[in-house]
Coordinates of C-alpha atoms and ligand atoms in Angstrom, one line a residue:
X249 CA 0.0 0.0 -0.1
X250 CA 1.3 3.3 -0.8
X251 CA 1.5 6.4 1.7
X252 CA -1.1 8.3 -0.6
X253 CA -3.4 5.5 -0.3
X254 CA -3.1 5.2 3.5
X255 CA -3.5 9.0 3.9
X256 CA -6.8 8.7 1.4
X257 CA -7.9 5.8 3.7
X258 CA -7.3 7.6 6.8
X259 CA -9.2 10.7 5.5
X260 CA -12.1 8.4 4.4
X261 CA -12.3 6.6 7.7
X262 CA -11.8 9.9 9.8
X263 CA -14.6 11.7 7.8
X264 CA -16.5 12.7 11.0
X265 CA -19.3 14.2 9.2
X266 CA -20.2 10.5 8.0
X267 CA -19.8 8.9 11.4
X268 CA -23.3 7.1 11.4
X269 CA -23.6 4.3 14.0
X270 CA -25.0 1.8 13.2
X271 CA -23.2 1.9 9.8
X272 CA -26.0 2.2 7.1
X273 CA -26.4 -0.8 4.5
X274 CA -25.7 1.7 1.6
X275 CA -24.3 5.3 2.1
X276 CA -22.7 7.2 -0.8
X277 CA -21.5 10.7 -0.4
X278 CA -22.2 12.7 -3.7
X279 CA -18.7 13.6 -5.0
X280 CA -18.4 17.3 -5.2
X281 CA -22.0 17.4 -4.0
X282 CA -21.8 20.1 -1.2
X283 CA -24.3 20.2 1.6
X284 CA -27.4 21.1 2.6
X285 CA -27.3 24.0 5.4
X286 CA -30.1 24.0 7.9
X287 CA -31.4 27.6 8.3
X288 CA -34.2 29.3 10.3
X289 CA -37.6 28.9 8.6
X290 CA -36.6 25.8 6.8
X291 CA -40.1 23.9 6.4
X292 CA -40.5 20.2 7.2
X293 CA -43.3 18.9 4.9
X294 CA -44.8 15.5 5.7
X295 CA -47.9 13.3 5.1
X296 CA -50.3 12.3 7.5
X297 CA -48.4 9.0 8.5
X298 CA -45.2 10.8 9.1
X299 CA -46.7 13.9 10.9
X300 CA -45.2 12.9 14.2
X301 CA -42.0 12.1 12.8
X302 CA -41.6 15.4 11.5
X303 CA -42.5 17.0 14.8
X304 CA -39.8 14.9 16.3
X305 CA -37.3 16.2 14.0
X306 CA -38.3 19.9 14.7
X307 CA -38.1 19.1 18.4
X308 CA -34.7 17.5 18.0
X309 CA -33.0 20.4 16.3
X310 CA -34.8 23.1 18.1
X311 CA -32.6 23.4 21.3
X312 CA -29.2 23.7 19.4
X313 CA -30.1 25.6 16.5
X314 CA -32.7 27.9 18.1
X315 CA -34.9 27.4 15.1
X316 CA -38.4 26.4 15.7
X317 CA -39.0 24.5 12.2
X318 CA -42.7 24.5 11.0
X319 CA -44.0 21.1 10.0
X320 CA -46.5 21.5 7.1
X321 CA -48.4 19.2 4.6
X322 CA -46.6 20.7 1.4
X323 CA -43.7 22.5 0.3
X324 CA -40.5 22.6 2.2
X325 CA -36.8 21.9 2.0
X326 CA -37.2 18.9 4.2
X327 CA -39.7 16.3 2.9
X328 CA -40.8 13.2 4.8
X329 CA -43.3 11.0 3.2
X330 CA -44.1 7.3 3.3
X331 CA -43.9 5.6 0.0
X332 CA -45.5 2.2 -0.9
X333 CA -42.8 1.7 -3.4
X334 CA -40.2 1.2 -0.8
X335 CA -41.7 -1.9 0.6
X336 CA -38.5 -3.6 -0.3
X337 CA -36.8 -1.7 2.5
X338 CA -39.1 -3.4 5.2
X339 CA -41.1 -1.7 7.9
X340 CA -38.0 0.0 9.5
X341 CA -36.2 0.9 6.3
X342 CA -35.5 4.2 4.7
X343 CA -34.1 6.3 2.0
X344 CA -32.5 9.5 2.8
X345 CA -31.1 11.8 0.1
X346 CA -29.3 15.1 1.0
X347 CA -28.5 17.8 -1.6
X348 CA -27.7 21.4 -1.3
X349 CA -31.3 22.2 -2.2
X350 CA -33.0 19.9 0.6
X351 CA -33.4 16.6 2.4
X352 CA -35.8 13.9 1.4
X353 CA -36.9 11.2 3.5
X354 CA -38.8 8.2 2.2
X355 CA -39.8 5.0 4.0
X356 CA -42.6 2.4 3.7
X357 CA -43.6 2.7 7.2
X358 CA -43.3 5.5 9.8
X359 CA -40.7 3.8 11.8
X360 CA -38.2 3.9 8.9
X361 CA -38.5 7.6 8.6
X362 CA -37.9 7.9 12.3
X363 CA -34.5 6.0 11.6
X364 CA -33.9 8.4 8.8
X365 CA -34.1 11.2 11.3
X366 CA -31.8 9.5 13.6
X367 CA -29.4 9.1 10.8
X368 CA -29.9 13.0 9.8
X369 CA -29.1 13.9 13.4
X370 CA -25.7 12.0 13.1
X371 CA -24.9 13.7 9.8
X372 CA -25.1 17.2 11.5
X373 CA -22.3 18.5 13.7
X374 CA -22.3 16.7 17.1
X375 CA -23.3 20.2 18.8
X376 CA -27.0 19.4 17.4
X377 CA -27.2 17.4 20.5
X378 CA -27.0 20.2 22.8
X379 CA -29.9 21.2 24.8
X380 CA -29.2 24.9 24.4
X381 CA -28.5 27.3 21.5
X382 CA -25.1 27.0 20.0
X383 CA -24.0 30.0 18.1
X384 CA -21.4 30.2 15.2
X385 CA -22.2 26.6 13.9
X386 CA -22.9 25.9 10.3
X387 CA -25.7 23.2 10.5
X388 CA -24.6 21.5 7.6
X389 CA -25.6 18.0 6.3
X390 CA -23.1 16.6 3.6
X391 CA -24.9 15.6 0.4
X392 CA -25.5 11.9 0.5
X393 CA -27.7 9.1 -0.6
X394 CA -28.5 6.6 2.0
X395 CA -30.5 3.3 1.6
X396 CA -30.9 1.6 5.1
X397 CA -32.8 -1.2 6.8
X398 CA -32.1 -3.3 9.9
X399 CA -30.8 -7.0 9.8
X400 CA -32.8 -8.0 12.8
X401 CA -36.3 -7.2 14.0
X402 CA -35.2 -7.4 17.7
X403 CA -32.6 -5.0 18.6
X404 CA -32.9 -4.9 22.3
X405 CA -31.4 -3.5 25.5
X406 CA -32.4 -4.6 29.0
X407 CA -32.1 -2.8 32.6
X408 CA -32.6 -4.1 35.8
X409 CA -34.3 -1.8 38.0
X410 CA -34.7 -4.3 40.8
X411 CA -31.2 -4.7 42.5
X412 CA -31.0 -1.0 42.1
X413 CA -33.9 1.3 41.6
X414 CA -33.4 3.8 38.6
X415 CA -35.3 6.8 38.5
X416 CA -38.1 7.3 35.8
X417 CA -36.0 10.2 34.2
X418 CA -33.0 7.8 33.7
X419 CA -35.4 5.1 32.2
X420 CA -36.6 7.8 29.6
X421 CA -33.0 8.8 28.9
X422 CA -32.0 5.3 28.3
X423 CA -35.0 4.8 25.9
X424 CA -33.8 8.2 24.0
X425 CA -30.4 6.5 23.8
X426 CA -31.9 3.4 22.4
X427 CA -33.6 5.2 19.7
X428 CA -30.6 7.0 18.9
X429 CA -28.7 3.7 18.4
X430 CA -31.8 2.3 16.1
X431 CA -32.8 -0.2 18.9
X432 CA -36.4 -1.0 19.1
X433 CA -36.9 -3.2 22.2
X434 CA -36.6 -2.0 26.0
X435 CA -36.5 -5.1 28.2
X436 CA -37.5 -3.8 31.6
X437 CA -36.4 -6.0 34.5
X438 CA -39.2 -5.0 36.9
X439 CA -39.2 -7.7 39.7
X440 CA -36.5 -9.7 41.6
X441 CA -35.7 -11.0 44.9
X442 CA -34.4 -7.5 46.0
X443 CA -37.2 -5.4 45.0
X444 CA -40.6 -5.2 43.2
X445 CA -40.9 -2.0 41.1
X446 CA -44.3 -2.0 39.3
X447 CA -47.5 -1.0 41.1
X448 CA -50.1 -3.6 41.0
X449 CA -53.4 -2.2 42.2
X450 CA -55.0 -5.5 43.3
X451 CA -52.0 -6.5 45.6
X452 CA -50.6 -3.2 46.8
X453 CA -48.1 -4.7 49.5
X454 CA -46.0 -5.9 46.4
X455 CA -44.7 -2.3 46.3
X456 CA -46.0 -1.1 49.9
X457 CA -43.4 -3.9 51.2
X458 CA -41.8 -5.5 48.2
X459 CA -40.3 -2.4 46.8
X460 CA -38.1 -1.9 49.9
X461 CA -35.2 -3.6 51.4
X462 CA -33.7 -2.7 54.7
X463 CA -30.1 -2.6 53.5
X464 CA -27.8 -4.0 50.7
X465 CA -24.7 -6.2 51.1
X466 CA -21.3 -4.3 50.5
X467 CA -19.1 -5.3 47.9
X468 CA -18.5 -8.9 46.5
X469 CA -17.8 -11.2 49.5
X470 CA -16.9 -14.7 50.1
X471 CA -20.1 -16.6 49.6
X472 CA -18.9 -19.5 51.5
X473 CA -18.0 -17.2 54.7
X474 CA -21.1 -15.3 55.8
X475 CA -19.3 -14.3 59.0
X476 CA -17.5 -11.7 56.9
X477 CA -20.3 -10.2 55.0
X478 CA -20.8 -6.3 55.5
X479 CA -24.0 -4.6 54.9
X480 CA -24.6 -0.8 54.5
X481 CA -27.4 -0.3 57.0
X482 CA -29.2 1.8 54.6
X483 CA -32.7 1.2 53.3
X484 CA -32.9 1.0 49.6
X485 CA -36.1 1.1 47.1
X486 CA -38.5 2.7 45.0
X487 CA -41.2 1.8 42.4
X488 CA -43.2 3.2 39.3
X489 CA -46.9 3.8 39.7
X490 CA -49.0 2.6 37.1
X491 CA -49.2 6.4 35.8
X492 CA -45.3 6.5 35.7
X493 CA -45.4 3.2 33.6
X494 CA -47.9 4.7 31.2
X495 CA -45.7 7.7 30.8
X496 CA -42.7 5.7 30.2
X497 CA -44.5 3.4 27.6
X498 CA -45.9 6.3 25.7
X499 CA -42.4 7.8 25.6
X500 CA -40.8 4.9 24.1
X501 CA -43.6 4.4 21.7
X502 CA -43.2 7.9 20.4
X503 CA -39.5 6.8 19.8
X504 CA -40.6 3.4 18.0
X505 CA -39.4 1.3 20.9
X506 CA -41.5 -1.5 22.4
X507 CA -41.2 -2.0 26.0
X508 CA -41.1 -5.6 27.1
X509 CA -41.7 -5.9 30.6
X510 CA -40.2 -8.7 32.9
X511 CA -42.2 -10.0 35.8
X512 CA -40.0 -12.9 37.2
X513 CA -41.5 -16.4 38.3
X514 CA -41.1 -18.8 39.9
X515 CA -37.6 -18.0 41.2
X516 CA -36.1 -14.7 41.7
X517 CA -39.3 -13.9 43.5
X518 CA -38.5 -13.1 47.2
X519 CA -39.7 -9.6 47.1
X520 CA -43.3 -10.8 46.3
X521 CA -43.1 -13.6 48.8
X522 CA -42.0 -11.0 51.5
X523 CA -45.2 -9.0 50.5
X524 CA -47.4 -12.1 50.4
X525 CA -45.9 -14.9 52.4
X526 CA -48.9 -17.2 51.2
X527 CA -47.1 -17.1 47.8
X528 CA -44.0 -19.0 49.4
X529 CA -43.6 -22.5 50.3
X530 CA -42.8 -22.2 54.1
X531 CA -45.5 -19.7 54.8
X532 CA -43.5 -17.7 57.3
X533 CA -42.7 -14.1 56.9
X534 CA -39.5 -13.4 55.2
X535 CA -37.8 -10.0 54.2
X536 CA -37.0 -8.4 50.8
X537 CA -33.5 -10.1 50.0
X538 CA -30.5 -7.8 51.0
X539 CA -27.7 -9.7 49.0
X540 CA -27.1 -11.3 45.6
X541 CA -27.2 -14.7 44.1
X542 CA -29.8 -17.3 43.7
X543 CA -32.4 -17.2 46.5
X544 CA -33.9 -20.4 48.0
X545 CA -37.1 -18.7 48.1
X546 CA -39.3 -19.9 45.0
X547 CA -43.0 -19.6 44.6
X548 CA -45.4 -22.2 45.8
X549 CA -46.5 -24.3 42.9
X550 CA -50.3 -24.2 43.2
X551 CA -53.4 -23.1 41.4
X552 CA -53.7 -20.0 43.9
X553 CA -50.0 -18.8 42.8
X554 CA -51.1 -19.2 39.2
X555 CA -54.2 -17.2 39.8
X556 CA -52.3 -14.4 41.8
X557 CA -49.7 -14.1 39.0
X558 CA -52.3 -14.0 36.3
X559 CA -53.9 -11.2 38.1
X560 CA -50.8 -9.3 38.1
X561 CA -50.2 -10.3 34.2
X562 CA -53.6 -9.0 33.7
X563 CA -52.7 -5.3 34.9
X564 CA -49.6 -5.7 33.2
X565 CA -51.0 -6.4 29.9
X566 CA -53.2 -3.2 30.6
X567 CA -50.2 -1.1 30.8
X568 CA -47.9 -2.5 28.3
X569 CA -49.7 -2.8 24.8
X570 CA -46.5 -4.4 23.1
X571 CA -46.9 -8.0 21.9
X572 CA -44.4 -9.7 24.4
X573 CA -44.3 -10.2 28.3
X574 CA -41.4 -11.7 29.9
X575 CA -41.9 -14.2 32.7
X576 CA -38.0 -14.7 33.7
X577 CA -38.1 -18.4 34.6
X578 CA -34.2 -18.4 35.2
X579 CA -32.3 -19.6 38.3
X580 CA -35.4 -21.1 39.9
X581 CA -33.9 -23.1 42.8
X582 CA -36.4 -26.2 43.2
X583 CA -34.9 -27.4 46.7
X584 CA -38.1 -26.0 48.6
X585 CA -40.3 -27.9 46.4
X586 CA -38.4 -31.1 46.9
X587 CA -37.8 -30.6 50.7
X588 CA -40.9 -29.0 51.8
X589 CA -43.7 -30.0 49.0
X590 CA -42.5 -33.7 48.4
X591 CA -41.9 -33.1 44.9
X592 CA -39.5 -35.6 43.2
X593 CA -36.5 -34.3 41.5
X594 CA -37.5 -36.0 38.4
X595 CA -41.1 -34.0 38.6
X596 CA -39.4 -30.6 39.7
X597 CA -38.5 -29.4 36.0
X598 CA -41.9 -30.7 35.0
X599 CA -43.5 -28.7 37.6
X600 CA -41.7 -25.5 36.5
X601 CA -42.7 -26.1 32.9
X602 CA -46.2 -26.6 34.1
X603 CA -45.8 -23.4 36.0
X604 CA -44.6 -21.4 32.8
X605 CA -47.1 -23.4 30.6
X606 CA -50.1 -21.9 32.6
X607 CA -48.6 -18.4 31.9
X608 CA -48.1 -19.2 28.2
X609 CA -51.7 -20.4 27.7
X610 CA -53.0 -17.2 29.6
X611 CA -50.9 -14.6 27.6
X612 CA -51.6 -16.6 24.3
X613 CA -55.5 -16.3 25.0
X614 CA -55.1 -12.5 25.4
X615 CA -53.1 -12.2 22.3
X616 CA -49.6 -11.7 23.7
X617 CA -46.5 -13.6 23.5
X618 CA -44.7 -15.2 26.6
X619 CA -40.8 -14.7 26.6
X620 CA -38.6 -16.6 29.1
X621 CA -34.9 -17.1 29.8
X622 CA -33.5 -20.3 28.5
X623 CA -34.4 -22.4 31.7
X624 CA -37.9 -22.6 30.2
X625 CA -36.6 -25.3 28.0
X626 CA -36.1 -27.5 30.9
X627 CA -39.1 -30.0 31.2
X628 CA -40.4 -28.9 28.1
X629 CA -40.8 -25.7 26.3
X630 CA -44.4 -24.1 26.6
X631 CA -46.0 -24.1 23.1
X632 CA -45.9 -20.3 22.1
X633 CA -42.7 -19.4 24.2
X634 CA -39.9 -17.2 22.9
X635 CA -36.7 -18.1 24.4
X636 CA -33.7 -15.7 25.4
X637 CA -30.6 -17.5 25.3
X638 CA -28.4 -16.3 28.2
X639 CA -26.4 -19.2 29.3
X640 CA -24.4 -19.2 25.8
X641 CA -26.3 -20.2 22.5
X642 CA -27.1 -23.9 23.3
X643 CA -30.6 -22.9 24.5
X644 CA -31.1 -20.5 21.5
X645 CA -30.2 -23.3 19.1
X646 CA -32.5 -25.9 20.8
X647 CA -35.4 -23.6 20.8
X648 CA -35.0 -22.6 17.1
X649 CA -34.5 -26.1 16.0
X650 CA -38.1 -26.8 17.8
X651 CA -39.5 -24.1 15.7
X652 CA -39.7 -21.5 18.4
X653 CA -38.5 -17.6 18.0
X654 CA -35.3 -16.8 20.0
X655 CA -33.6 -13.7 21.1
X656 CA -29.9 -14.1 21.5
X657 CA -28.5 -12.8 24.8
X658 CA -25.5 -14.9 25.6
X659 CA -23.3 -13.7 28.6
X660 CA -20.1 -14.2 26.5
X661 CA -21.1 -11.3 24.2
X662 CA -24.1 -9.1 25.6
X663 CA -23.6 -9.0 29.3
X664 CA -22.8 -5.3 30.1
X665 CA -22.3 -6.1 33.8
X666 CA -19.0 -7.9 33.0
X667 CA -15.6 -5.9 33.2
X668 CA -14.6 -4.3 30.1
X669 CA -10.8 -4.7 30.9
X670 CA -8.5 -7.5 32.6
X671 CA -7.1 -4.5 34.9
X672 CA -9.9 -4.8 37.3
X673 CA -8.0 -3.1 40.1
X674 CA -8.5 0.2 38.4
X675 CA -12.1 -0.1 37.7
X676 CA -15.3 0.1 39.8
X677 CA -16.3 -3.1 41.4
X678 CA -18.2 -5.2 38.9
X679 CA -20.0 -8.9 39.1
X680 CA -16.9 -10.3 37.3
X681 CA -16.4 -11.5 33.8
X682 CA -14.5 -9.9 30.8
X683 CA -16.3 -8.4 27.9
X684 CA -14.2 -6.0 25.8
X685 CA -16.1 -4.0 23.1
X686 CA -14.3 -5.8 20.2
X687 CA -15.8 -9.1 21.4
X688 CA -19.3 -7.5 21.5
X689 CA -18.7 -6.2 18.0
X690 CA -17.6 -9.7 16.6
X691 CA -20.7 -11.1 17.8
X692 CA -22.7 -13.2 15.1
X693 CA -26.4 -13.7 16.4
X694 CA -27.3 -16.6 14.0
X695 CA -25.4 -19.5 15.2
X696 CA -23.7 -21.9 12.8
X697 CA -25.5 -24.9 13.7
X698 CA -28.9 -23.6 12.3
X699 CA -30.4 -24.3 9.0
X700 CA -31.7 -21.1 7.0
X701 CA -35.1 -21.9 7.9
X702 CA -34.3 -22.3 11.8
X703 CA -32.2 -19.2 11.5
X704 CA -35.3 -17.1 10.7
X705 CA -36.4 -17.7 14.2
X706 CA -33.6 -15.8 15.5
X707 CA -35.2 -12.3 16.1
X708 CA -32.1 -10.7 17.0
X709 CA -30.2 -9.8 20.1
X710 CA -30.0 -7.7 23.1
X711 CA -27.6 -6.3 25.8
X712 CA -28.1 -7.1 29.6
X713 CA -27.6 -4.4 32.1
X714 CA -27.9 -6.1 35.6
X715 CA -27.4 -3.9 38.5
X716 CA -26.1 -5.8 41.6
X717 CA -23.1 -3.7 41.4
X718 CA -24.6 -0.9 39.7
X719 CA -25.7 1.7 42.3
X720 CA -27.0 4.5 39.9
X721 CA -27.5 5.8 36.6
X722 CA -24.1 7.3 35.9
X723 CA -22.5 3.7 36.7
X724 CA -24.9 1.9 34.5
X725 CA -23.9 4.4 31.6
X726 CA -20.3 3.7 32.2
X727 CA -21.0 -0.1 31.7
X728 CA -23.5 0.1 28.9
X729 CA -21.5 2.8 26.7
X730 CA -19.9 2.6 24.4
X731 CA -20.4 -1.4 24.2
X732 CA -24.2 -1.0 23.3
X733 CA -23.1 1.2 20.3
X734 CA -21.0 -2.1 19.2
X735 CA -24.2 -4.1 19.7
X736 CA -26.3 -1.9 17.9
X737 CA -24.0 -2.4 14.8
X738 CA -24.4 -6.1 15.2
X739 CA -28.2 -6.2 15.1
X740 CA -28.7 -3.3 12.5
X741 CA -25.7 -3.8 10.0
X742 CA -25.3 -6.7 7.8
X743 CA -22.1 -8.6 8.7
X744 CA -20.5 -7.8 5.1
X745 CA -20.7 -4.2 6.1
X746 CA -19.2 -4.5 9.6
X747 CA -15.5 -3.5 10.1
X748 CA -14.1 -2.9 13.7
X749 CA -11.6 -0.5 12.9
X750 CA -13.8 1.6 10.8
X751 CA -16.3 1.4 13.6
X752 CA -13.6 2.6 16.3
X753 CA -12.8 5.6 13.8
X754 CA -16.6 6.5 13.7
X755 CA -16.9 5.9 17.4
X756 CA -14.5 9.0 18.0
X757 CA -17.2 11.3 16.8
X758 CA -19.9 9.2 18.2
X759 CA -18.5 9.9 21.8
X760 CA -18.5 13.3 21.3
X761 CA -22.2 13.1 20.9
X762 CA -22.7 10.9 24.0
X763 CA -20.5 13.4 25.9
X764 CA -22.9 16.1 24.9
X765 CA -26.0 14.0 26.0
X766 CA -24.1 13.6 29.4
X767 CA -23.6 10.0 28.9
X768 CA -20.9 8.7 31.4
X769 CA -19.4 6.6 28.9
X770 CA -16.2 4.6 29.6
X771 CA -13.4 6.1 27.7
X772 CA -10.3 4.4 26.2
X773 CA -7.4 3.0 28.1
Ligands
TNX909 C1 -27.9 -14.3 36.3 S1 -29.0 -13.7 33.5 C2 -29.1 -13.8 36.2 C3 -29.5 -12.4 36.8 C4 -28.1 -11.8 37.4 C5 -27.1 -12.0 36.4 C6 -25.8 -11.4 36.7 C7 -30.2 -14.2 34.2 C8 -31.5 -14.5 33.4 N1 -30.1 -14.3 35.4 O1 -30.2 -12.5 37.9 O2 -28.2 -10.5 37.7 O3 -26.8 -13.4 36.2 O4 -24.7 -11.4 35.5

């Protein structure tokens, strides 16, 4: 390679004005094409279907530019419309053409137009993300033609708000960041042993009692020696009212994000049992858990428990209009079933399968689809269940081979609670593991073992943010970013368009955007 070629390559990859993440399917810069400069008074013209997307664009650019761009039905330098001839780009695809005269966005469905707007924001200078007016910036957008659509339908990010409660305002910021990266599923882990975070009107003690724990274990102690455990002595808790939930769901919907609520059962349920001891196997009053791990307290496998949880799901379905309801199913310690309820080890897996099967039938009857962690395969998979494969990829492979949809969530590539470096002494304490960003980036969601027909069951992939060691939003941002940027490219961009070195170069510019958005991302070594 000649020096001139290398210089040219460097200029291309460092062209920060085209630092779009995730990388579009087709992007051509018009040679000598100049740029469109956004000025006060530019009109955004939309059809009825994309009117809200037009308003979203106007809202996005208003703070930094100081321009309140009008949204109208006709005319205008910025044109946004749906176009039935673009069905080939799918429900989330778009075509974006920028010339010095204007911006044209066309898509089959409004979601595609929304993603075109996200791309447009990234073609503007990073200052466009400021929340106050920035003077002296030319709001210029390079002349380009882009055709773009996602590789996967499920492009998710998860957030555990049970181990540490995260305020509603942060949840909304998280959803904004998902939308910025063209992610479309927010998996909200709302219940666990350490806290119940969603108001259920029929069972008020779930939050009155279950949303609070007396204290929290300090650090990462030796599990085998409880005499050395330290607790902080400070109560921790919080929950979302049903009005809060509706607000978050509407916020997500406006950003084309479907919220997938998770209500854990039959394990990871100690907070619920603390609130209603009759849900447990011992009948005795227990406390919301104050440490981490797999709790021995599991729901009692009886019809009354099924009815109780179906009542909960009835309220959950009324709050979350999306198709998917996650019922957990992971790490259910069956010891109490064996010791206290006389269940044989052979029937324990079948009993968990019965429990999840009752929920599957109930959700299916209400037009919804059950999602569960890969343990729901044990003892037989419920007929309509979608599997999240977290203990590696075997569960996902087995489910897809059995004609079930799967979402790939393997700890090896998608667990953002793991350390990002081996030099852990210089990091805030984390649960363990090692997941550098290039490993995230290299992830291929479709396992080799699947035939093309089975591969179609892989809906996509998702990043996990478990919060045992994540006390607050700033630490969550530190763990999630920029690894989620890499995962966004895994699920959006075709594998032949993925290149880690090129991603790293674009990430330099992208991190400026995240900094302006007050995202506490983890910087480079
Ligand atoms: C396992 S992943 C769990 C979570 C923990 C996580 C920590 C899964 C389905 N269950 O309860 O928070 O490990 O990495």
